[in-house]
PDB file of C-alpha atoms in Angstrom:
ATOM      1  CA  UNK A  26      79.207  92.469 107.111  1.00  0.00           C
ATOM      2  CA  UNK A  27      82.001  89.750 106.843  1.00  0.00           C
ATOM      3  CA  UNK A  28      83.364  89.718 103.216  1.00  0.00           C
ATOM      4  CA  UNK A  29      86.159  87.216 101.599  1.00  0.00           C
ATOM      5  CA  UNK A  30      88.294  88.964  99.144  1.00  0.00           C
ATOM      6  CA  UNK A  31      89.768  86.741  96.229  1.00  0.00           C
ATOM      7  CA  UNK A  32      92.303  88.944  95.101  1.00  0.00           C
ATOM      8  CA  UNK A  33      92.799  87.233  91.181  1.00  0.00           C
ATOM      9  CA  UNK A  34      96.372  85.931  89.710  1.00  0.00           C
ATOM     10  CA  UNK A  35      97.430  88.853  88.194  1.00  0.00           C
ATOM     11  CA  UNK A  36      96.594  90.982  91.273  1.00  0.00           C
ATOM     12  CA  UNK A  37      98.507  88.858  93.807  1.00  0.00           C
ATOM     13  CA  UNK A  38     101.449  88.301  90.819  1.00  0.00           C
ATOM     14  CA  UNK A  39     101.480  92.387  89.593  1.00  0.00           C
ATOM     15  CA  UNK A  40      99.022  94.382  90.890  1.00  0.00           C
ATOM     16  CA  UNK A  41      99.048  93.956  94.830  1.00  0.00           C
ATOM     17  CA  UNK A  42      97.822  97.780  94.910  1.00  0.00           C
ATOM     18  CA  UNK A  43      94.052  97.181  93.180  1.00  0.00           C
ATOM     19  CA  UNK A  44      93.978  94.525  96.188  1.00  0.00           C
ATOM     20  CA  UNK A  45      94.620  96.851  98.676  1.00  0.00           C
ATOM     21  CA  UNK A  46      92.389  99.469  97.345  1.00  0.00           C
ATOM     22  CA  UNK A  47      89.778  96.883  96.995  1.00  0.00           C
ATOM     23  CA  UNK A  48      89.840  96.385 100.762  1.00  0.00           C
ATOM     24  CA  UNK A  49      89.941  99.779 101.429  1.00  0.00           C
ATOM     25  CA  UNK A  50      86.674 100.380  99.527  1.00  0.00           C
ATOM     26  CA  UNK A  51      84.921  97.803 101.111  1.00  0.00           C
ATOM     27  CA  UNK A  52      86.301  98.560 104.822  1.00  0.00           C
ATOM     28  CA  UNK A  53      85.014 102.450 103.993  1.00  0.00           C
ATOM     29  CA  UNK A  54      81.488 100.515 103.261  1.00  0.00           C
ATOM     30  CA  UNK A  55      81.516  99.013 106.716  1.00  0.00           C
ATOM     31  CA  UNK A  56      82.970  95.409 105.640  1.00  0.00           C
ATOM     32  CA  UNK A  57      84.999  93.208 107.660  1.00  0.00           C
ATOM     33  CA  UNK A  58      87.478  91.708 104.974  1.00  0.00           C
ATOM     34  CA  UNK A  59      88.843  88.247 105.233  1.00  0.00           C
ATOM     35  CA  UNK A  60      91.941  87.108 102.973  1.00  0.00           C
ATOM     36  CA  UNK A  61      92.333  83.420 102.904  1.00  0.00           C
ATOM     37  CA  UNK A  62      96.085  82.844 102.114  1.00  0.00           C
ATOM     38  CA  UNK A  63      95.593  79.516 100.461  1.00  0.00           C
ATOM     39  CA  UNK A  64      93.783  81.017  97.690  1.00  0.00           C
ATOM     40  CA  UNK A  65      95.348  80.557  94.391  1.00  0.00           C
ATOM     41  CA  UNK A  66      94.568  80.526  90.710  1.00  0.00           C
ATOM     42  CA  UNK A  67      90.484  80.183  90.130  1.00  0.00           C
ATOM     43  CA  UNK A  68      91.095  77.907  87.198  1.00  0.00           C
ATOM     44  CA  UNK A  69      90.293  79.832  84.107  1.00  0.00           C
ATOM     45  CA  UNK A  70      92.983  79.996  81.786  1.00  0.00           C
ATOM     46  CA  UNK A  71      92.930  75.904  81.263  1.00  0.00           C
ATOM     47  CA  UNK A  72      88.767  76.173  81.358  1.00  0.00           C
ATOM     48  CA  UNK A  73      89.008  78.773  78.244  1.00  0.00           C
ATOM     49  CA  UNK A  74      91.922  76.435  76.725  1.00  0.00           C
ATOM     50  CA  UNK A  75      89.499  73.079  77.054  1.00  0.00           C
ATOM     51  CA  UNK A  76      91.073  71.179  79.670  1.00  0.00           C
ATOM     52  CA  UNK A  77      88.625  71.208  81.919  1.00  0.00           C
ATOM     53  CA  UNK A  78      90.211  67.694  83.604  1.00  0.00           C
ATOM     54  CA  UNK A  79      93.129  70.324  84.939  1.00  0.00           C
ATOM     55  CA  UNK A  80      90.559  72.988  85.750  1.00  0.00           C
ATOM     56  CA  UNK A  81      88.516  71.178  87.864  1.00  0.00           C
ATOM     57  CA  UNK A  82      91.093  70.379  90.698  1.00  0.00           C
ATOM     58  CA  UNK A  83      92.275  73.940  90.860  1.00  0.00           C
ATOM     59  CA  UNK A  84      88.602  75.125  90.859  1.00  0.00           C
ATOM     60  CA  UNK A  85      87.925  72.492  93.893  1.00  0.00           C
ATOM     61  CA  UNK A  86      90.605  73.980  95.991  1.00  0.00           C
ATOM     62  CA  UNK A  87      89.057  77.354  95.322  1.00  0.00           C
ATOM     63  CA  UNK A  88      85.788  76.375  96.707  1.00  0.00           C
ATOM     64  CA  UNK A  89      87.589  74.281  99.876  1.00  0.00           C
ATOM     65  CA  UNK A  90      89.682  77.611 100.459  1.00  0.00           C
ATOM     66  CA  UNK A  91      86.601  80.106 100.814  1.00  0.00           C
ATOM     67  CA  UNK A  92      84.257  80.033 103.699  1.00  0.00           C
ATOM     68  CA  UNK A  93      81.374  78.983 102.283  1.00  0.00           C
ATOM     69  CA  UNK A  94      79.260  81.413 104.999  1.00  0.00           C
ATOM     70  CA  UNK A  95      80.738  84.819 103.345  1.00  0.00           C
ATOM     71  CA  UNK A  96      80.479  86.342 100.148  1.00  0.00           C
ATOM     72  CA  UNK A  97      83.394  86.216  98.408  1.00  0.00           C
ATOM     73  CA  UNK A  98      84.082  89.807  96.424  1.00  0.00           C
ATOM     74  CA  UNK A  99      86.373  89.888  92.670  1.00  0.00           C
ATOM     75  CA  UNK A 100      87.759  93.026  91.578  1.00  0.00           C
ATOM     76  CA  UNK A 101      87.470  90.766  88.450  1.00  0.00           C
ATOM     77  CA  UNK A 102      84.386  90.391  85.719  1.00  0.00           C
ATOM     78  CA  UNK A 103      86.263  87.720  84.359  1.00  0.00           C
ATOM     79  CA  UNK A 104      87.161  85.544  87.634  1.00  0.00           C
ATOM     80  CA  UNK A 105      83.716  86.203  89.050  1.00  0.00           C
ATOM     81  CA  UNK A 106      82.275  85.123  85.696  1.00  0.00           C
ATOM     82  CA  UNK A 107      84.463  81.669  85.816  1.00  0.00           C
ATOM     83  CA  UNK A 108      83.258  81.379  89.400  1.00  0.00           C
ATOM     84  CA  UNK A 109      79.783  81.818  88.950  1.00  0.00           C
ATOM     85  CA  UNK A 110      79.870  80.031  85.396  1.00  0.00           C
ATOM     86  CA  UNK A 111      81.896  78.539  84.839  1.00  0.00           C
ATOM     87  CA  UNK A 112      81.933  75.977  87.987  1.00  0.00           C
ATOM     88  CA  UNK A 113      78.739  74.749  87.089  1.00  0.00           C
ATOM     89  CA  UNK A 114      79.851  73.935  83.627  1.00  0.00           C
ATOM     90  CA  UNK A 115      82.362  71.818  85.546  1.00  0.00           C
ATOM     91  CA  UNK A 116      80.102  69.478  87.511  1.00  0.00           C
ATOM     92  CA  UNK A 117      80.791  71.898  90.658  1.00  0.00           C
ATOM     93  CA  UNK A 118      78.730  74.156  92.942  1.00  0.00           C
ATOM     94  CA  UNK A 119      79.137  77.745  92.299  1.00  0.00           C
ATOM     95  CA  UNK A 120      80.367  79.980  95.234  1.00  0.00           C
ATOM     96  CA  UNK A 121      78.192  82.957  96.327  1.00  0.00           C
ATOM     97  CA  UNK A 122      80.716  85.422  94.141  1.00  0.00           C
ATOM     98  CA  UNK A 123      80.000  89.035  93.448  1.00  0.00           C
ATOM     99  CA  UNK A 124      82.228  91.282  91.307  1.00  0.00           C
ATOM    100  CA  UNK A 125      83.382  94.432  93.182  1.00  0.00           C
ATOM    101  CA  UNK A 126      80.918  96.856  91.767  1.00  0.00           C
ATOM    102  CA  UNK A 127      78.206  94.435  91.456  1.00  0.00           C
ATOM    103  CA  UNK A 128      78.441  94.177  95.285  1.00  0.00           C
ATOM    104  CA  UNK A 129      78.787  97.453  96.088  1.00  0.00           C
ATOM    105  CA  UNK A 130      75.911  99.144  93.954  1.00  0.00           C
ATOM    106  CA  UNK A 131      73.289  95.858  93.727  1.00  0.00           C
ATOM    107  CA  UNK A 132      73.906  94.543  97.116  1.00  0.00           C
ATOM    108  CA  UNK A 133      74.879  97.342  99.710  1.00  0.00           C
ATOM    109  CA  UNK A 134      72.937 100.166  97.738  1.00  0.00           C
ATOM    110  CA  UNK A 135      76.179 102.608  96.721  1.00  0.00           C
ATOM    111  CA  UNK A 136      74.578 106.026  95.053  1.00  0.00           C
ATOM    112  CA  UNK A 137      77.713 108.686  96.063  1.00  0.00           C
ATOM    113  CA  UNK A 138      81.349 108.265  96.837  1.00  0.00           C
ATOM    114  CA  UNK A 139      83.147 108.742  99.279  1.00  0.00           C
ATOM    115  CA  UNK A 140      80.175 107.976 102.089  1.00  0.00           C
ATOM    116  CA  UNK A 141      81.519 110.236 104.361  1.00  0.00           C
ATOM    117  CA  UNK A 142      84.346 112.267 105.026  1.00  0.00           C
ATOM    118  CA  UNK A 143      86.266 114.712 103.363  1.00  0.00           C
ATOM    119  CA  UNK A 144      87.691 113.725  99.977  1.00  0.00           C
ATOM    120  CA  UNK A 145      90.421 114.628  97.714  1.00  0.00           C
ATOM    121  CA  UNK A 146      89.201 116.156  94.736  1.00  0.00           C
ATOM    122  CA  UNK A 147      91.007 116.419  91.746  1.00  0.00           C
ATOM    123  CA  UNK A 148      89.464 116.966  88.084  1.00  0.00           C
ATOM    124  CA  UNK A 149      90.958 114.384  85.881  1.00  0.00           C
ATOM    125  CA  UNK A 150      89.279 112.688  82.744  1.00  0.00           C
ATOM    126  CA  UNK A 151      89.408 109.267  82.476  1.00  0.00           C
ATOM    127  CA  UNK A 152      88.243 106.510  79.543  1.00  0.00           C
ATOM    128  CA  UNK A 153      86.362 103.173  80.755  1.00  0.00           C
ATOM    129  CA  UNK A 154      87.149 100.112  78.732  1.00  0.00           C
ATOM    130  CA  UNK A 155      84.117  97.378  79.156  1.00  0.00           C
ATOM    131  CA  UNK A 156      86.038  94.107  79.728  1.00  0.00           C
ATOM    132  CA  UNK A 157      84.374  91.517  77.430  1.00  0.00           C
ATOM    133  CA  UNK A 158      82.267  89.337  80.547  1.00  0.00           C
ATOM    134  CA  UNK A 159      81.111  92.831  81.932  1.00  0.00           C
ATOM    135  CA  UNK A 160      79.997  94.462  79.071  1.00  0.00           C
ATOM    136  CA  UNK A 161      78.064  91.459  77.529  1.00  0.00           C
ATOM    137  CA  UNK A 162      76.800  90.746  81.407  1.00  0.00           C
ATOM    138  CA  UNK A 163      75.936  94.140  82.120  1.00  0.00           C
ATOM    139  CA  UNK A 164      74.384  94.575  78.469  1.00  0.00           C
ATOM    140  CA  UNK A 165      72.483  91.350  78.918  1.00  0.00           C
ATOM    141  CA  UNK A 166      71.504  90.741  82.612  1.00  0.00           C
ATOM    142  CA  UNK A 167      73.274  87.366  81.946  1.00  0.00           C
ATOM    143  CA  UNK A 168      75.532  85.799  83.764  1.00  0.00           C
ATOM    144  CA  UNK A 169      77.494  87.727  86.566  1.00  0.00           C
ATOM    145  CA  UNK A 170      74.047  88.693  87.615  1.00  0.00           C
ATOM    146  CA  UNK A 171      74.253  92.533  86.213  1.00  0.00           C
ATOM    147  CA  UNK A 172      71.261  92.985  85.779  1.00  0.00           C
ATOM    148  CA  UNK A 173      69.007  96.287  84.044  1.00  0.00           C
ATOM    149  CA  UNK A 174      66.875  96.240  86.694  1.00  0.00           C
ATOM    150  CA  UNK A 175      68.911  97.760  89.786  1.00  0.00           C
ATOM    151  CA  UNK A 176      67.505  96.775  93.255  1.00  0.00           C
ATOM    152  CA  UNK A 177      68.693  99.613  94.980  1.00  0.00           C
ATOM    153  CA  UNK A 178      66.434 101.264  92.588  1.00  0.00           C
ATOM    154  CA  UNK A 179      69.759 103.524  91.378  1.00  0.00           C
ATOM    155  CA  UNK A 180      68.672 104.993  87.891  1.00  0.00           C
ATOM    156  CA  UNK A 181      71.142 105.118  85.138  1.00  0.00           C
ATOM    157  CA  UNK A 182      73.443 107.767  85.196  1.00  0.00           C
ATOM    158  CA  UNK A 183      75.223 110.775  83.048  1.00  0.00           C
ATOM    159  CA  UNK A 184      79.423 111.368  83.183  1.00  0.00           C
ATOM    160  CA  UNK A 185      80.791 113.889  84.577  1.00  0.00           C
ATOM    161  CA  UNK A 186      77.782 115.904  86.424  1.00  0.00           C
ATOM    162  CA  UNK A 187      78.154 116.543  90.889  1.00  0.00           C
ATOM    163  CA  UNK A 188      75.816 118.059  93.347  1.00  0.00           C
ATOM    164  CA  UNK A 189      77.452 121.039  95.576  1.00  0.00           C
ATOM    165  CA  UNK A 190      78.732 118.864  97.718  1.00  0.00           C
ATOM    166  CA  UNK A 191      81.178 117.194  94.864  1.00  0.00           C
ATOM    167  CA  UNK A 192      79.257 114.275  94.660  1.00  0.00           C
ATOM    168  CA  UNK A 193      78.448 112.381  91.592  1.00  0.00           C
ATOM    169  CA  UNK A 194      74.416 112.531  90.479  1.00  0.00           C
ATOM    170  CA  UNK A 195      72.412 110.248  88.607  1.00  0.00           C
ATOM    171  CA  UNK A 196      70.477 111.997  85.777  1.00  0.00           C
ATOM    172  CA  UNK A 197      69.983 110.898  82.286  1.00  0.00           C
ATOM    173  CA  UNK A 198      71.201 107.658  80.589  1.00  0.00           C
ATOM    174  CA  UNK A 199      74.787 108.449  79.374  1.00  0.00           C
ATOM    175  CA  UNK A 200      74.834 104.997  77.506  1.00  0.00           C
ATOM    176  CA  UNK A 201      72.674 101.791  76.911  1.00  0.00           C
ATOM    177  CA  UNK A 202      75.478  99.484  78.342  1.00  0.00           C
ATOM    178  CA  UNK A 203      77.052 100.761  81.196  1.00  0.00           C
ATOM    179  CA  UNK A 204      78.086  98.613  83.566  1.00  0.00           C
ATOM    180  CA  UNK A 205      77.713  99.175  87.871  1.00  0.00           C
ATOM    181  CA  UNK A 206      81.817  99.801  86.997  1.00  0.00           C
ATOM    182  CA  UNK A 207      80.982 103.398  84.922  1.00  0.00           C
ATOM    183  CA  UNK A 208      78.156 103.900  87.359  1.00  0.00           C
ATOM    184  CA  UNK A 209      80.180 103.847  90.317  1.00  0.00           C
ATOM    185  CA  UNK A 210      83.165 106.229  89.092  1.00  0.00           C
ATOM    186  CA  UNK A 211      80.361 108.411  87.724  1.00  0.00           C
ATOM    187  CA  UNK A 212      80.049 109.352  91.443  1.00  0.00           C
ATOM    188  CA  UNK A 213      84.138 110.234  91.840  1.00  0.00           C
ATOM    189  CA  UNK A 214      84.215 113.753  92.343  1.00  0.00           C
ATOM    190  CA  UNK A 215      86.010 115.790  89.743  1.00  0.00           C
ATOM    191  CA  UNK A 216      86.230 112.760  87.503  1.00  0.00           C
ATOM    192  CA  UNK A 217      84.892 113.115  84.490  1.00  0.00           C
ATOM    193  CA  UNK A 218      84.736 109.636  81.927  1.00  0.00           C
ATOM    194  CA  UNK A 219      84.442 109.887  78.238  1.00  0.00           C
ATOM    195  CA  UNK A 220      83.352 108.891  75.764  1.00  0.00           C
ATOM    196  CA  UNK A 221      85.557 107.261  72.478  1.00  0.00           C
ATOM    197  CA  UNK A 222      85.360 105.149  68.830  1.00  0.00           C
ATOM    198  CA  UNK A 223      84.822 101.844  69.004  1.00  0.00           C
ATOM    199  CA  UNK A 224      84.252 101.637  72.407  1.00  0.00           C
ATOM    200  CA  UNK A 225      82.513  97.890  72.484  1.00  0.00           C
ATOM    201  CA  UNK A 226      85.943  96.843  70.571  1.00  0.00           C
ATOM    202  CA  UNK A 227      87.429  93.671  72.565  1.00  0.00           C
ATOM    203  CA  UNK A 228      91.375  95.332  74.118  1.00  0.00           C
ATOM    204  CA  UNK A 229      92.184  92.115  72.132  1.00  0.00           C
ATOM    205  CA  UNK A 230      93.918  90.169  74.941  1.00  0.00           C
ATOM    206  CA  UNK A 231      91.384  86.912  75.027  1.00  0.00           C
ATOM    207  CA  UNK A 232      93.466  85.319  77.892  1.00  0.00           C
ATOM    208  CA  UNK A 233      95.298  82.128  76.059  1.00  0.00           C
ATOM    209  CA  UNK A 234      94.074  84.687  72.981  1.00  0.00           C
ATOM    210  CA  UNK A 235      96.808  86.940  73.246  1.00  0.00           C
ATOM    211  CA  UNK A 236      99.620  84.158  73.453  1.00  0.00           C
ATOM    212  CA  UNK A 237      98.465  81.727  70.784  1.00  0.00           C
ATOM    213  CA  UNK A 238      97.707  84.630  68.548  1.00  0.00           C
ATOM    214  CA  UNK A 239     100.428  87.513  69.421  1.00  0.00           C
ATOM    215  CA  UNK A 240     100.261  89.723  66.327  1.00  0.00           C
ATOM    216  CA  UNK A 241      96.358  89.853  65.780  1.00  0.00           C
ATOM    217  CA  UNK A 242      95.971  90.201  69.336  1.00  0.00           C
ATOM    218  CA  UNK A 243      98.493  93.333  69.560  1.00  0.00           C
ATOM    219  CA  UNK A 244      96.959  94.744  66.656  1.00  0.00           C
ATOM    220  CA  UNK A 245      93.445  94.808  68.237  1.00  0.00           C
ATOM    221  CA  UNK A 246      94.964  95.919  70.851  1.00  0.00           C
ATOM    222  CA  UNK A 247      96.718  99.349  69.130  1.00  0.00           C
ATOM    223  CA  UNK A 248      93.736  99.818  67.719  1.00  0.00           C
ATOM    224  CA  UNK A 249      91.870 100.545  71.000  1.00  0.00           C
ATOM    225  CA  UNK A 250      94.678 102.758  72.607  1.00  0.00           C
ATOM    226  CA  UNK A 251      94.324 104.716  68.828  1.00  0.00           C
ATOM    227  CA  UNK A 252      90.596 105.634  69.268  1.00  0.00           C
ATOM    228  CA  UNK A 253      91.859 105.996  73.235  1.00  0.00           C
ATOM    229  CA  UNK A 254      93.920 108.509  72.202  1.00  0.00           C
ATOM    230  CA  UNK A 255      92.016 110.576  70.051  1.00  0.00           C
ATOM    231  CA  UNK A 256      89.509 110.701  72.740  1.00  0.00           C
ATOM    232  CA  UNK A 257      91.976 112.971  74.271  1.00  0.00           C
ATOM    233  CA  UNK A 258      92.508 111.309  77.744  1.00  0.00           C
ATOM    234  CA  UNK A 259      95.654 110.191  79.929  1.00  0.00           C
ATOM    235  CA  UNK A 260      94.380 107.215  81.726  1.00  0.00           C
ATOM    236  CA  UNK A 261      92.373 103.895  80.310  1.00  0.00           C
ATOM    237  CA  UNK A 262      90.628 102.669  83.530  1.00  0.00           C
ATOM    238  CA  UNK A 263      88.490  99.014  83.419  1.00  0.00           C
ATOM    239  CA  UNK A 264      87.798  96.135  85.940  1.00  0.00           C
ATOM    240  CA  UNK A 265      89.858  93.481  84.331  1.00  0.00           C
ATOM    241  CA  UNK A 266      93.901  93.647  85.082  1.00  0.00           C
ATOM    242  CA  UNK A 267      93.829  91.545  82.332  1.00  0.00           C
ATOM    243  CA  UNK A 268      92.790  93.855  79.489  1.00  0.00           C
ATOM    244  CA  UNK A 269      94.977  96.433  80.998  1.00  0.00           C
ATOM    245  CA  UNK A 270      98.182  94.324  81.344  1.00  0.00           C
ATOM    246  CA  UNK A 271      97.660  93.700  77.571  1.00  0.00           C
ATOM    247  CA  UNK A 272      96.865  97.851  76.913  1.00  0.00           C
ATOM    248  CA  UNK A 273      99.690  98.680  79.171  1.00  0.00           C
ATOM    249  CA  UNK A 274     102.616  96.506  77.520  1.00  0.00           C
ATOM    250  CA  UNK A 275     101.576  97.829  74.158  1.00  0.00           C
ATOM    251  CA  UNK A 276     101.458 101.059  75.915  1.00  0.00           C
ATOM    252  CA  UNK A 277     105.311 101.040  77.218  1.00  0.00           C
ATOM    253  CA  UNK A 278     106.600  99.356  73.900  1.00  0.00           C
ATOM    254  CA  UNK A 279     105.187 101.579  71.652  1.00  0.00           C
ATOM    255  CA  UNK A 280     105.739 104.544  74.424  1.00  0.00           C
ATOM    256  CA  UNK A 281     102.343 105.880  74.152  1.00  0.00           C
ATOM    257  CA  UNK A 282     101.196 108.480  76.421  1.00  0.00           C
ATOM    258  CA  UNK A 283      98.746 106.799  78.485  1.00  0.00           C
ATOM    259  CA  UNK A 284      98.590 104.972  81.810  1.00  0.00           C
ATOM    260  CA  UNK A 285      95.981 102.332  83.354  1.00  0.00           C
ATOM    261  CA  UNK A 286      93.920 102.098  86.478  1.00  0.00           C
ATOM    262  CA  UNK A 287      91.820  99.686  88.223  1.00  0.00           C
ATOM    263  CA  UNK A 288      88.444 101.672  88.938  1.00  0.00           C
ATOM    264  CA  UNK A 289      88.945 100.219  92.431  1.00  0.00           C
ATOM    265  CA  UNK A 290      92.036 102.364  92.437  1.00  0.00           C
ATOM    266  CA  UNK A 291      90.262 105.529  91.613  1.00  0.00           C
ATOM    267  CA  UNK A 292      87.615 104.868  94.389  1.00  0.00           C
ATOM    268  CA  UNK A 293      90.079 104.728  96.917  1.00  0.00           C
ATOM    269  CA  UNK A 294      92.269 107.543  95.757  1.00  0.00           C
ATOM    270  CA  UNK A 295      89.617 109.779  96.884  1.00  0.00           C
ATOM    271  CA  UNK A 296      88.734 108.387 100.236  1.00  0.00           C
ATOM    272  CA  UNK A 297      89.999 110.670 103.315  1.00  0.00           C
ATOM    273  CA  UNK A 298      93.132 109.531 104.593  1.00  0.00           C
TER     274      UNK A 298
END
């Protein structure tokens, strides 16, 4: 199958690595990835800020840049959201736009990871923050498409359990509200993801929220690495480079001991070389 891959702002500006492991994934799922170049911005931050007269141009060259043939894959809720959204809300067409787990468990049918080969296994335990558009999506059915009902017919799953092989199983529901993102590094072998306080609590970064309104915002976001903490893990993973930008800075200023992932890059960690 021939995918496009919209890699997001922050990716292409800090994160070039959750790209690359984003392509990996979906090359190890039998995808063909395409990378338009003239790709740039999707048009969110001045949609959230109301000026939807400067949003609508950038979200027009969007659309002309993507093949309209192909799917085009986010390892973003919140630019797939805006895509699938927040377009309309514009006057425009929405592009056929799947978030990276959305794709891979709703639409090619993903129930263990790696799909083959031999994997490097590691036991590690991780915490998943729900971005705000995934958890409310993935809660809700709403939106990004997440819905409760799986078509693959995947049931819910419960952290931290593997067959012999090292696989990840599906058995019980671990939560109400997890999103295809928990489900699919559920399957990581050795990984185990945890549980914490306050886990529906916003990382307090908003987008334009965390610049117009830098002191509540960082103290939302200390908050969440506190409960992070006590929860006794080294690494905050989520789908949203956004929230973690915002966890990691307050991370390195107040020296915390805690790092951020992608979940993309934990997929592709374990995929044989």
């Amino acid at each position: 199958m021939r995918v496009s891959l919209m890699l997001t702002c922050l990716c292409d500006a800090f994160y070039g690595e959750v790209g690359i492991a984003t392509a990996r994934i979906l090359e190890h799922c039998g995808c063909t990835v395409e990378f338009p170049k003239g790709q740039t911005c999707c048009g969110q931050p001045p949609f959230n800020s109301g000026d939807w007269d400067t949003a609508r141009p950038i979200a027009r060259r969007t659309l002309g840049t993507f093949d309209k043939g192909l799917p085009i894959i986010v390892p973003s809720g919140s630019c797939t959201a805006m895509l699938r959204s927040g377009y309309p809300m514009l006057g425009l067409e929405a592009p056929r736009a799947f978030e990276l787990s959305e794709f891979l468990i709703d639409h090619l049918g993903i129930d263990r990871w790696p799909l083959r080969g031999s994997c490097v296994t590691r036991k590690q335990k991780v915490a998943f923050h729900r971005s705000c558009h995934m958890r409310e999506l993935s809660a809700s059915g709403r939106g990004l498409g997440v819905s409760p009902k799986r078509s693959t017919g995947v049931p819910p799953v419960v952290a931290g359990i593997h067959d012999r092989d090292g696989h990840g199983t599906h058995g019980r529901d671990a939560h109400a509200t997890e999103s295809p993102q928990e489900r699919l590094l559920t399957l990581i072998p050795g990984l185990e993801l945890v549980q914490f306080a306050q886990q529906e609590q916003c990382c307090g970064f908003g987008g334009a929220f965390s610049a117009t309104h830098g002191t509540l915002s960082a103290g939302i976001g200390m908050e969440k690495l506190r409960c992070l903490m006590d929860a006794g893990v080294d690494t905050v993973v989520s789908g949203d480079m956004g929230c973690l930008m915002h966890l990691q800075g307050l991370i390195d200023k107040e020296r915390l001991p805690l790092k951020t992932k992608h979940y993309a890059q934990l997929l592709a960690e374990v995929l044989p070389v």
